[in-house]
Amino acid sequence: DQQVKQNSPSLSVQEGRISILNCDYTNSMFDYFLWYKKYPAEGPTFLISISSIKDKNEDGRFTVFLNKSAKHLSLHIVPSQPGDSAVYFCAANRAYNAGGTSYGKLTFGQGTILTVHP
Amino acid sequence: DAGITQSPRHKVTETGTPVTLRCHQTENHRYMYWYRQDPGHGLRLIHYSYGVKDTDKGEVSDGYSVSRSKTEDFLLTLESATSSQTSVYFCAISSQLSNQPQHFGDGTRLSIL
């Protein structure tokens, strides 16, 4: 049961253009969403997050959009740079389980390989 | 960068042998996690800890056990390694259980022949 899905295994973009990475989720209990970037032979690095009470969060070249009704989030990178070439994972967190205690486990998508060409 | 060290970084072993992976943190964070990364699956949670000697199972915990005797160390043990446990293993830490990002170590690449 894949609760978080990234349906595009790869994305290729020209330097300077916008990169848009997409992520869909099925569990309406998720209330905190994150994007991680991963280079080969390194661990995932936190990039940006958004709480379910917001629909947009911006940090420099990176913006995350959340559409709760569609259960969809996206990461926009503008402008894209060759150094942005990496695997990008979206992840979702559920703060509280049905019993009311904090849950906090991250559920990850499969990842999207972004390649930015010079 | 968060102070997380995983050891070993690479290991090759044979089916049926026990294997222990170590995660060491210098951030004094309460929460620690073990994930495995496999093609087509992203990262999947194996076990996590919410304090010394307090651990719980994740979504893929079969065949794995964990221990946390000190705040800074979280050990993952494969009691009898199988080829299906060949993977890259990541440790993560966080200061809060929710609404805070987890920070990851650089991983251990484990090959079981």
GROMACS .gro file of C-alpha atoms in nm:
model
  231
    1ASP     CA    1   0.000   0.000   0.000
    2GLN     CA    2   0.196   0.296  -0.133
    3GLN     CA    3   0.060   0.590   0.065
    4VAL     CA    4   0.302   0.838  -0.093
    5LYS     CA    5   0.371   0.819  -0.465
    6GLN     CA    6   0.605   0.995  -0.700
    7ASN     CA    7   0.485   0.885  -1.040
    8SER     CA    8   0.770   1.030  -1.244
    9PRO     CA    9   1.088   0.823  -1.202
   10SER     CA   10   1.292   1.089  -1.379
   11LEU     CA   11   1.285   1.449  -1.499
   12SER     CA   12   1.524   1.629  -1.733
   13VAL     CA   13   1.542   2.010  -1.737
   14GLN     CA   14   1.759   2.273  -1.898
   15GLU     CA   15   1.968   2.497  -1.673
   16GLY     CA   16   1.783   2.816  -1.586
   17ARG     CA   17   1.439   2.670  -1.644
   18ILE     CA   18   1.187   2.559  -1.382
   19SER     CA   19   1.188   2.206  -1.240
   20ILE     CA   20   0.856   2.077  -1.108
   21LEU     CA   21   0.854   1.757  -0.907
   22ASN     CA   22   0.523   1.603  -0.808
   23CYS     CA   23   0.401   1.386  -0.526
   24ASP     CA   24   0.061   1.236  -0.443
   25TYR     CA   25  -0.058   1.088  -0.115
   26THR     CA   26  -0.359   0.889  -0.009
   27ASN     CA   27  -0.369   0.919   0.370
   28SER     CA   28  -0.569   1.226   0.474
   29MET     CA   29  -0.418   1.201   0.823
   30PHE     CA   30  -0.080   1.323   0.696
   31ASP     CA   31  -0.027   1.677   0.820
   32TYR     CA   32   0.338   1.758   0.755
   33PHE     CA   33   0.519   1.714   0.427
   34LEU     CA   34   0.887   1.730   0.340
   35TRP     CA   35   1.119   1.720   0.042
   36TYR     CA   36   1.464   1.565   0.060
   37LYS     CA   37   1.746   1.574  -0.191
   38LYS     CA   38   1.990   1.284  -0.222
   39TYR     CA   39   2.324   1.265  -0.396
   40PRO     CA   40   2.491   0.928  -0.467
   41ALA     CA   41   2.670   0.771  -0.168
   42GLU     CA   42   2.523   1.031   0.070
   43GLY     CA   43   2.224   1.040   0.297
   44PRO     CA   44   1.908   1.235   0.214
   45THR     CA   45   1.936   1.604   0.293
   46PHE     CA   46   1.634   1.797   0.414
   47LEU     CA   47   1.529   2.063   0.163
   48ILE     CA   48   1.196   2.219   0.257
   49SER     CA   49   0.876   2.133   0.439
   50ILE     CA   50   0.516   2.244   0.466
   51SER     CA   51   0.249   2.204   0.727
   52SER     CA   52  -0.102   2.106   0.626
   53ILE     CA   53  -0.233   2.440   0.751
   54LYS     CA   54  -0.046   2.614   0.466
   55ASP     CA   55  -0.064   2.581   0.090
   56LYS     CA   56   0.273   2.728   0.001
   57ASN     CA   57   0.618   2.757   0.154
   58GLU     CA   58   0.913   2.926  -0.012
   59ASP     CA   59   1.285   2.912   0.061
   60GLY     CA   60   1.508   3.079  -0.193
   61ARG     CA   61   1.487   2.893  -0.523
   62PHE     CA   62   1.265   2.624  -0.373
   63THR     CA   63   0.888   2.645  -0.329
   64VAL     CA   64   0.659   2.369  -0.211
   65PHE     CA   65   0.288   2.379  -0.291
   66LEU     CA   66   0.027   2.172  -0.111
   67ASN     CA   67  -0.320   2.099  -0.249
   68LYS     CA   68  -0.500   1.914   0.029
   69SER     CA   69  -0.821   1.856  -0.163
   70ALA     CA   70  -0.626   1.681  -0.438
   71LYS     CA   71  -0.381   1.522  -0.191
   72HIS     CA   72  -0.099   1.654  -0.403
   73LEU     CA   73   0.220   1.843  -0.338
   74SER     CA   74   0.483   1.975  -0.571
   75LEU     CA   75   0.833   2.117  -0.547
   76HIS     CA   76   0.932   2.400  -0.779
   77ILE     CA   77   1.296   2.485  -0.834
   78VAL     CA   78   1.357   2.816  -1.010
   79PRO     CA   79   1.601   2.863  -1.170
   80SER     CA   80   1.734   2.510  -1.197
   81GLN     CA   81   2.109   2.461  -1.172
   82PRO     CA   82   2.330   2.164  -1.267
   83GLY     CA   83   2.410   2.117  -0.897
   84ASP     CA   84   2.042   2.044  -0.838
   85SER     CA   85   2.084   1.714  -1.023
   86ALA     CA   86   1.998   1.451  -0.762
   87VAL     CA   87   1.723   1.217  -0.648
   88TYR     CA   88   1.435   1.399  -0.480
   89PHE     CA   89   1.211   1.227  -0.228
   90CYS     CA   90   0.887   1.357  -0.091
   91ALA     CA   91   0.782   1.237   0.252
   92ALA     CA   92   0.476   1.269   0.472
   93ASN     CA   93   0.431   1.264   0.846
   94ARG     CA   94   0.132   1.194   1.063
   95ALA     CA   95   0.157   1.378   1.390
   96TYR     CA   96  -0.099   1.180   1.585
   97ASN     CA   97  -0.240   0.832   1.555
   98ALA     CA   98  -0.595   0.733   1.631
   99GLY     CA   99  -0.515   0.696   2.001
  100GLY     CA  100  -0.402   1.055   2.026
  101THR     CA  101  -0.035   0.987   2.093
  102SER     CA  102   0.227   1.137   1.870
  103TYR     CA  103   0.320   0.917   1.578
  104GLY     CA  104   0.580   1.098   1.378
  105LYS     CA  105   0.696   0.836   1.131
  106LEU     CA  106   0.793   0.948   0.783
  107THR     CA  107   0.647   0.775   0.479
  108PHE     CA  108   0.853   0.829   0.164
  109GLY     CA  109   0.777   0.830  -0.205
  110GLN     CA  110   0.990   0.626  -0.445
  111GLY     CA  111   1.197   0.924  -0.556
  112THR     CA  112   1.243   1.120  -0.879
  113ILE     CA  113   1.581   1.155  -1.049
  114LEU     CA  114   1.628   1.516  -1.158
  115THR     CA  115   1.889   1.594  -1.422
  116VAL     CA  116   1.965   1.957  -1.500
  117HIS     CA  117   2.157   2.001  -1.824
  118PRO     CA  118   2.398   2.294  -1.868
  119ASP     CA  119   2.522   1.912   0.913
  120ALA     CA  120   2.374   1.699   1.190
  121GLY     CA  121   2.637   1.495   1.373
  122ILE     CA  122   2.540   1.145   1.265
  123THR     CA  123   2.794   0.873   1.203
  124GLN     CA  124   2.707   0.534   1.065
  125SER     CA  125   2.945   0.240   1.081
  126PRO     CA  126   3.053   0.051   0.891
  127ARG     CA  127   2.995   0.238   0.565
  128HIS     CA  128   3.024  -0.079   0.361
  129LYS     CA  129   2.995  -0.444   0.453
  130VAL     CA  130   2.988  -0.770   0.263
  131THR     CA  131   2.886  -1.082   0.449
  132GLU     CA  132   2.739  -1.426   0.395
  133THR     CA  133   2.386  -1.554   0.438
  134GLY     CA  134   2.317  -1.673   0.790
  135THR     CA  135   2.573  -1.457   0.967
  136PRO     CA  136   2.477  -1.195   1.226
  137VAL     CA  137   2.535  -0.832   1.137
  138THR     CA  138   2.520  -0.520   1.353
  139LEU     CA  139   2.509  -0.167   1.217
  140ARG     CA  140   2.577   0.128   1.440
  141CYS     CA  141   2.440   0.480   1.439
  142HIS     CA  142   2.606   0.739   1.660
  143GLN     CA  143   2.478   1.094   1.709
  144THR     CA  144   2.627   1.395   1.882
  145GLU     CA  145   2.310   1.608   1.877
  146ASN     CA  146   2.148   1.462   2.190
  147HIS     CA  147   1.824   1.410   1.996
  148ARG     CA  148   1.562   1.192   2.156
  149TYR     CA  149   1.432   1.020   1.842
  150MET     CA  150   1.631   0.785   1.621
  151TYR     CA  151   1.526   0.581   1.319
  152TRP     CA  152   1.653   0.306   1.093
  153TYR     CA  153   1.545   0.299   0.727
  154ARG     CA  154   1.638   0.086   0.431
  155GLN     CA  155   1.646   0.211   0.075
  156ASP     CA  156   1.571  -0.018  -0.216
  157PRO     CA  157   1.505   0.061  -0.582
  158GLY     CA  158   1.140   0.141  -0.645
  159HIS     CA  159   1.059   0.169  -0.275
  160GLY     CA  160   1.211   0.492  -0.154
  161LEU     CA  161   1.304   0.471   0.214
  162ARG     CA  162   1.112   0.238   0.443
  163LEU     CA  163   1.114   0.250   0.821
  164ILE     CA  164   1.254  -0.058   0.996
  165HIS     CA  165   1.254   0.043   1.363
  166TYR     CA  166   1.261   0.361   1.560
  167SER     CA  167   1.341   0.474   1.912
  168TYR     CA  168   1.179   0.744   2.122
  169GLY     CA  169   1.425   0.724   2.408
  170VAL     CA  170   1.680   0.506   2.581
  171LYS     CA  171   1.551   0.148   2.582
  172ASP     CA  172   1.227   0.261   2.415
  173THR     CA  173   1.189   0.122   2.064
  174ASP     CA  174   0.911   0.023   1.830
  175LYS     CA  175   0.864  -0.147   1.496
  176GLY     CA  176   0.831   0.019   1.160
  177GLU     CA  177   0.678  -0.113   0.841
  178VAL     CA  178   0.956  -0.362   0.749
  179SER     CA  179   1.080  -0.488   1.085
  180ASP     CA  180   1.081  -0.864   1.022
  181GLY     CA  181   1.432  -1.008   1.056
  182TYR     CA  182   1.567  -0.701   1.237
  183SER     CA  183   1.612  -0.603   1.599
  184VAL     CA  184   1.737  -0.282   1.757
  185SER     CA  185   1.880  -0.162   2.083
  186ARG     CA  186   1.938   0.175   2.238
  187SER     CA  187   2.129   0.168   2.565
  188LYS     CA  188   2.253   0.527   2.538
  189THR     CA  189   2.101   0.841   2.390
  190GLU     CA  190   2.374   0.869   2.132
  191ASP     CA  191   2.379   0.511   1.998
  192PHE     CA  192   2.117   0.314   1.808
  193LEU     CA  193   2.212  -0.035   1.689
  194LEU     CA  194   2.044  -0.236   1.415
  195THR     CA  195   2.100  -0.613   1.419
  196LEU     CA  196   2.029  -0.872   1.155
  197GLU     CA  197   2.029  -1.191   1.359
  198SER     CA  198   2.074  -1.419   1.057
  199ALA     CA  199   2.128  -1.220   0.741
  200THR     CA  200   1.942  -1.315   0.422
  201SER     CA  201   2.000  -1.199   0.064
  202SER     CA  202   1.673  -1.002   0.076
  203GLN     CA  203   1.836  -0.778   0.337
  204THR     CA  204   2.093  -0.657   0.088
  205SER     CA  205   2.023  -0.285   0.087
  206VAL     CA  206   2.145   0.058   0.186
  207TYR     CA  207   2.063   0.136   0.547
  208PHE     CA  208   2.014   0.490   0.675
  209CYS     CA  209   1.995   0.617   1.028
  210ALA     CA  210   1.804   0.936   1.106
  211ILE     CA  211   1.754   1.154   1.410
  212SER     CA  212   1.506   1.422   1.512
  213SER     CA  213   1.447   1.645   1.811
  214GLN     CA  214   1.070   1.619   1.793
  215LEU     CA  215   0.837   1.345   1.685
  216SER     CA  216   0.634   1.564   1.451
  217ASN     CA  217   0.656   1.884   1.249
  218GLN     CA  218   1.033   1.865   1.243
  219PRO     CA  219   1.255   1.717   0.973
  220GLN     CA  220   1.457   1.406   1.035
  221HIS     CA  221   1.827   1.433   0.954
  222PHE     CA  222   2.007   1.141   0.799
  223GLY     CA  223   2.347   0.980   0.816
  224ASP     CA  224   2.537   0.885   0.502
  225GLY     CA  225   2.427   0.524   0.504
  226THR     CA  226   2.570   0.173   0.520
  227ARG     CA  227   2.579  -0.032   0.203
  228LEU     CA  228   2.524  -0.395   0.306
  229SER     CA  229   2.568  -0.685   0.064
  230ILE     CA  230   2.468  -1.036   0.170
  231LEU     CA  231   2.598  -1.311  -0.053
   0.00000   0.00000   0.00000
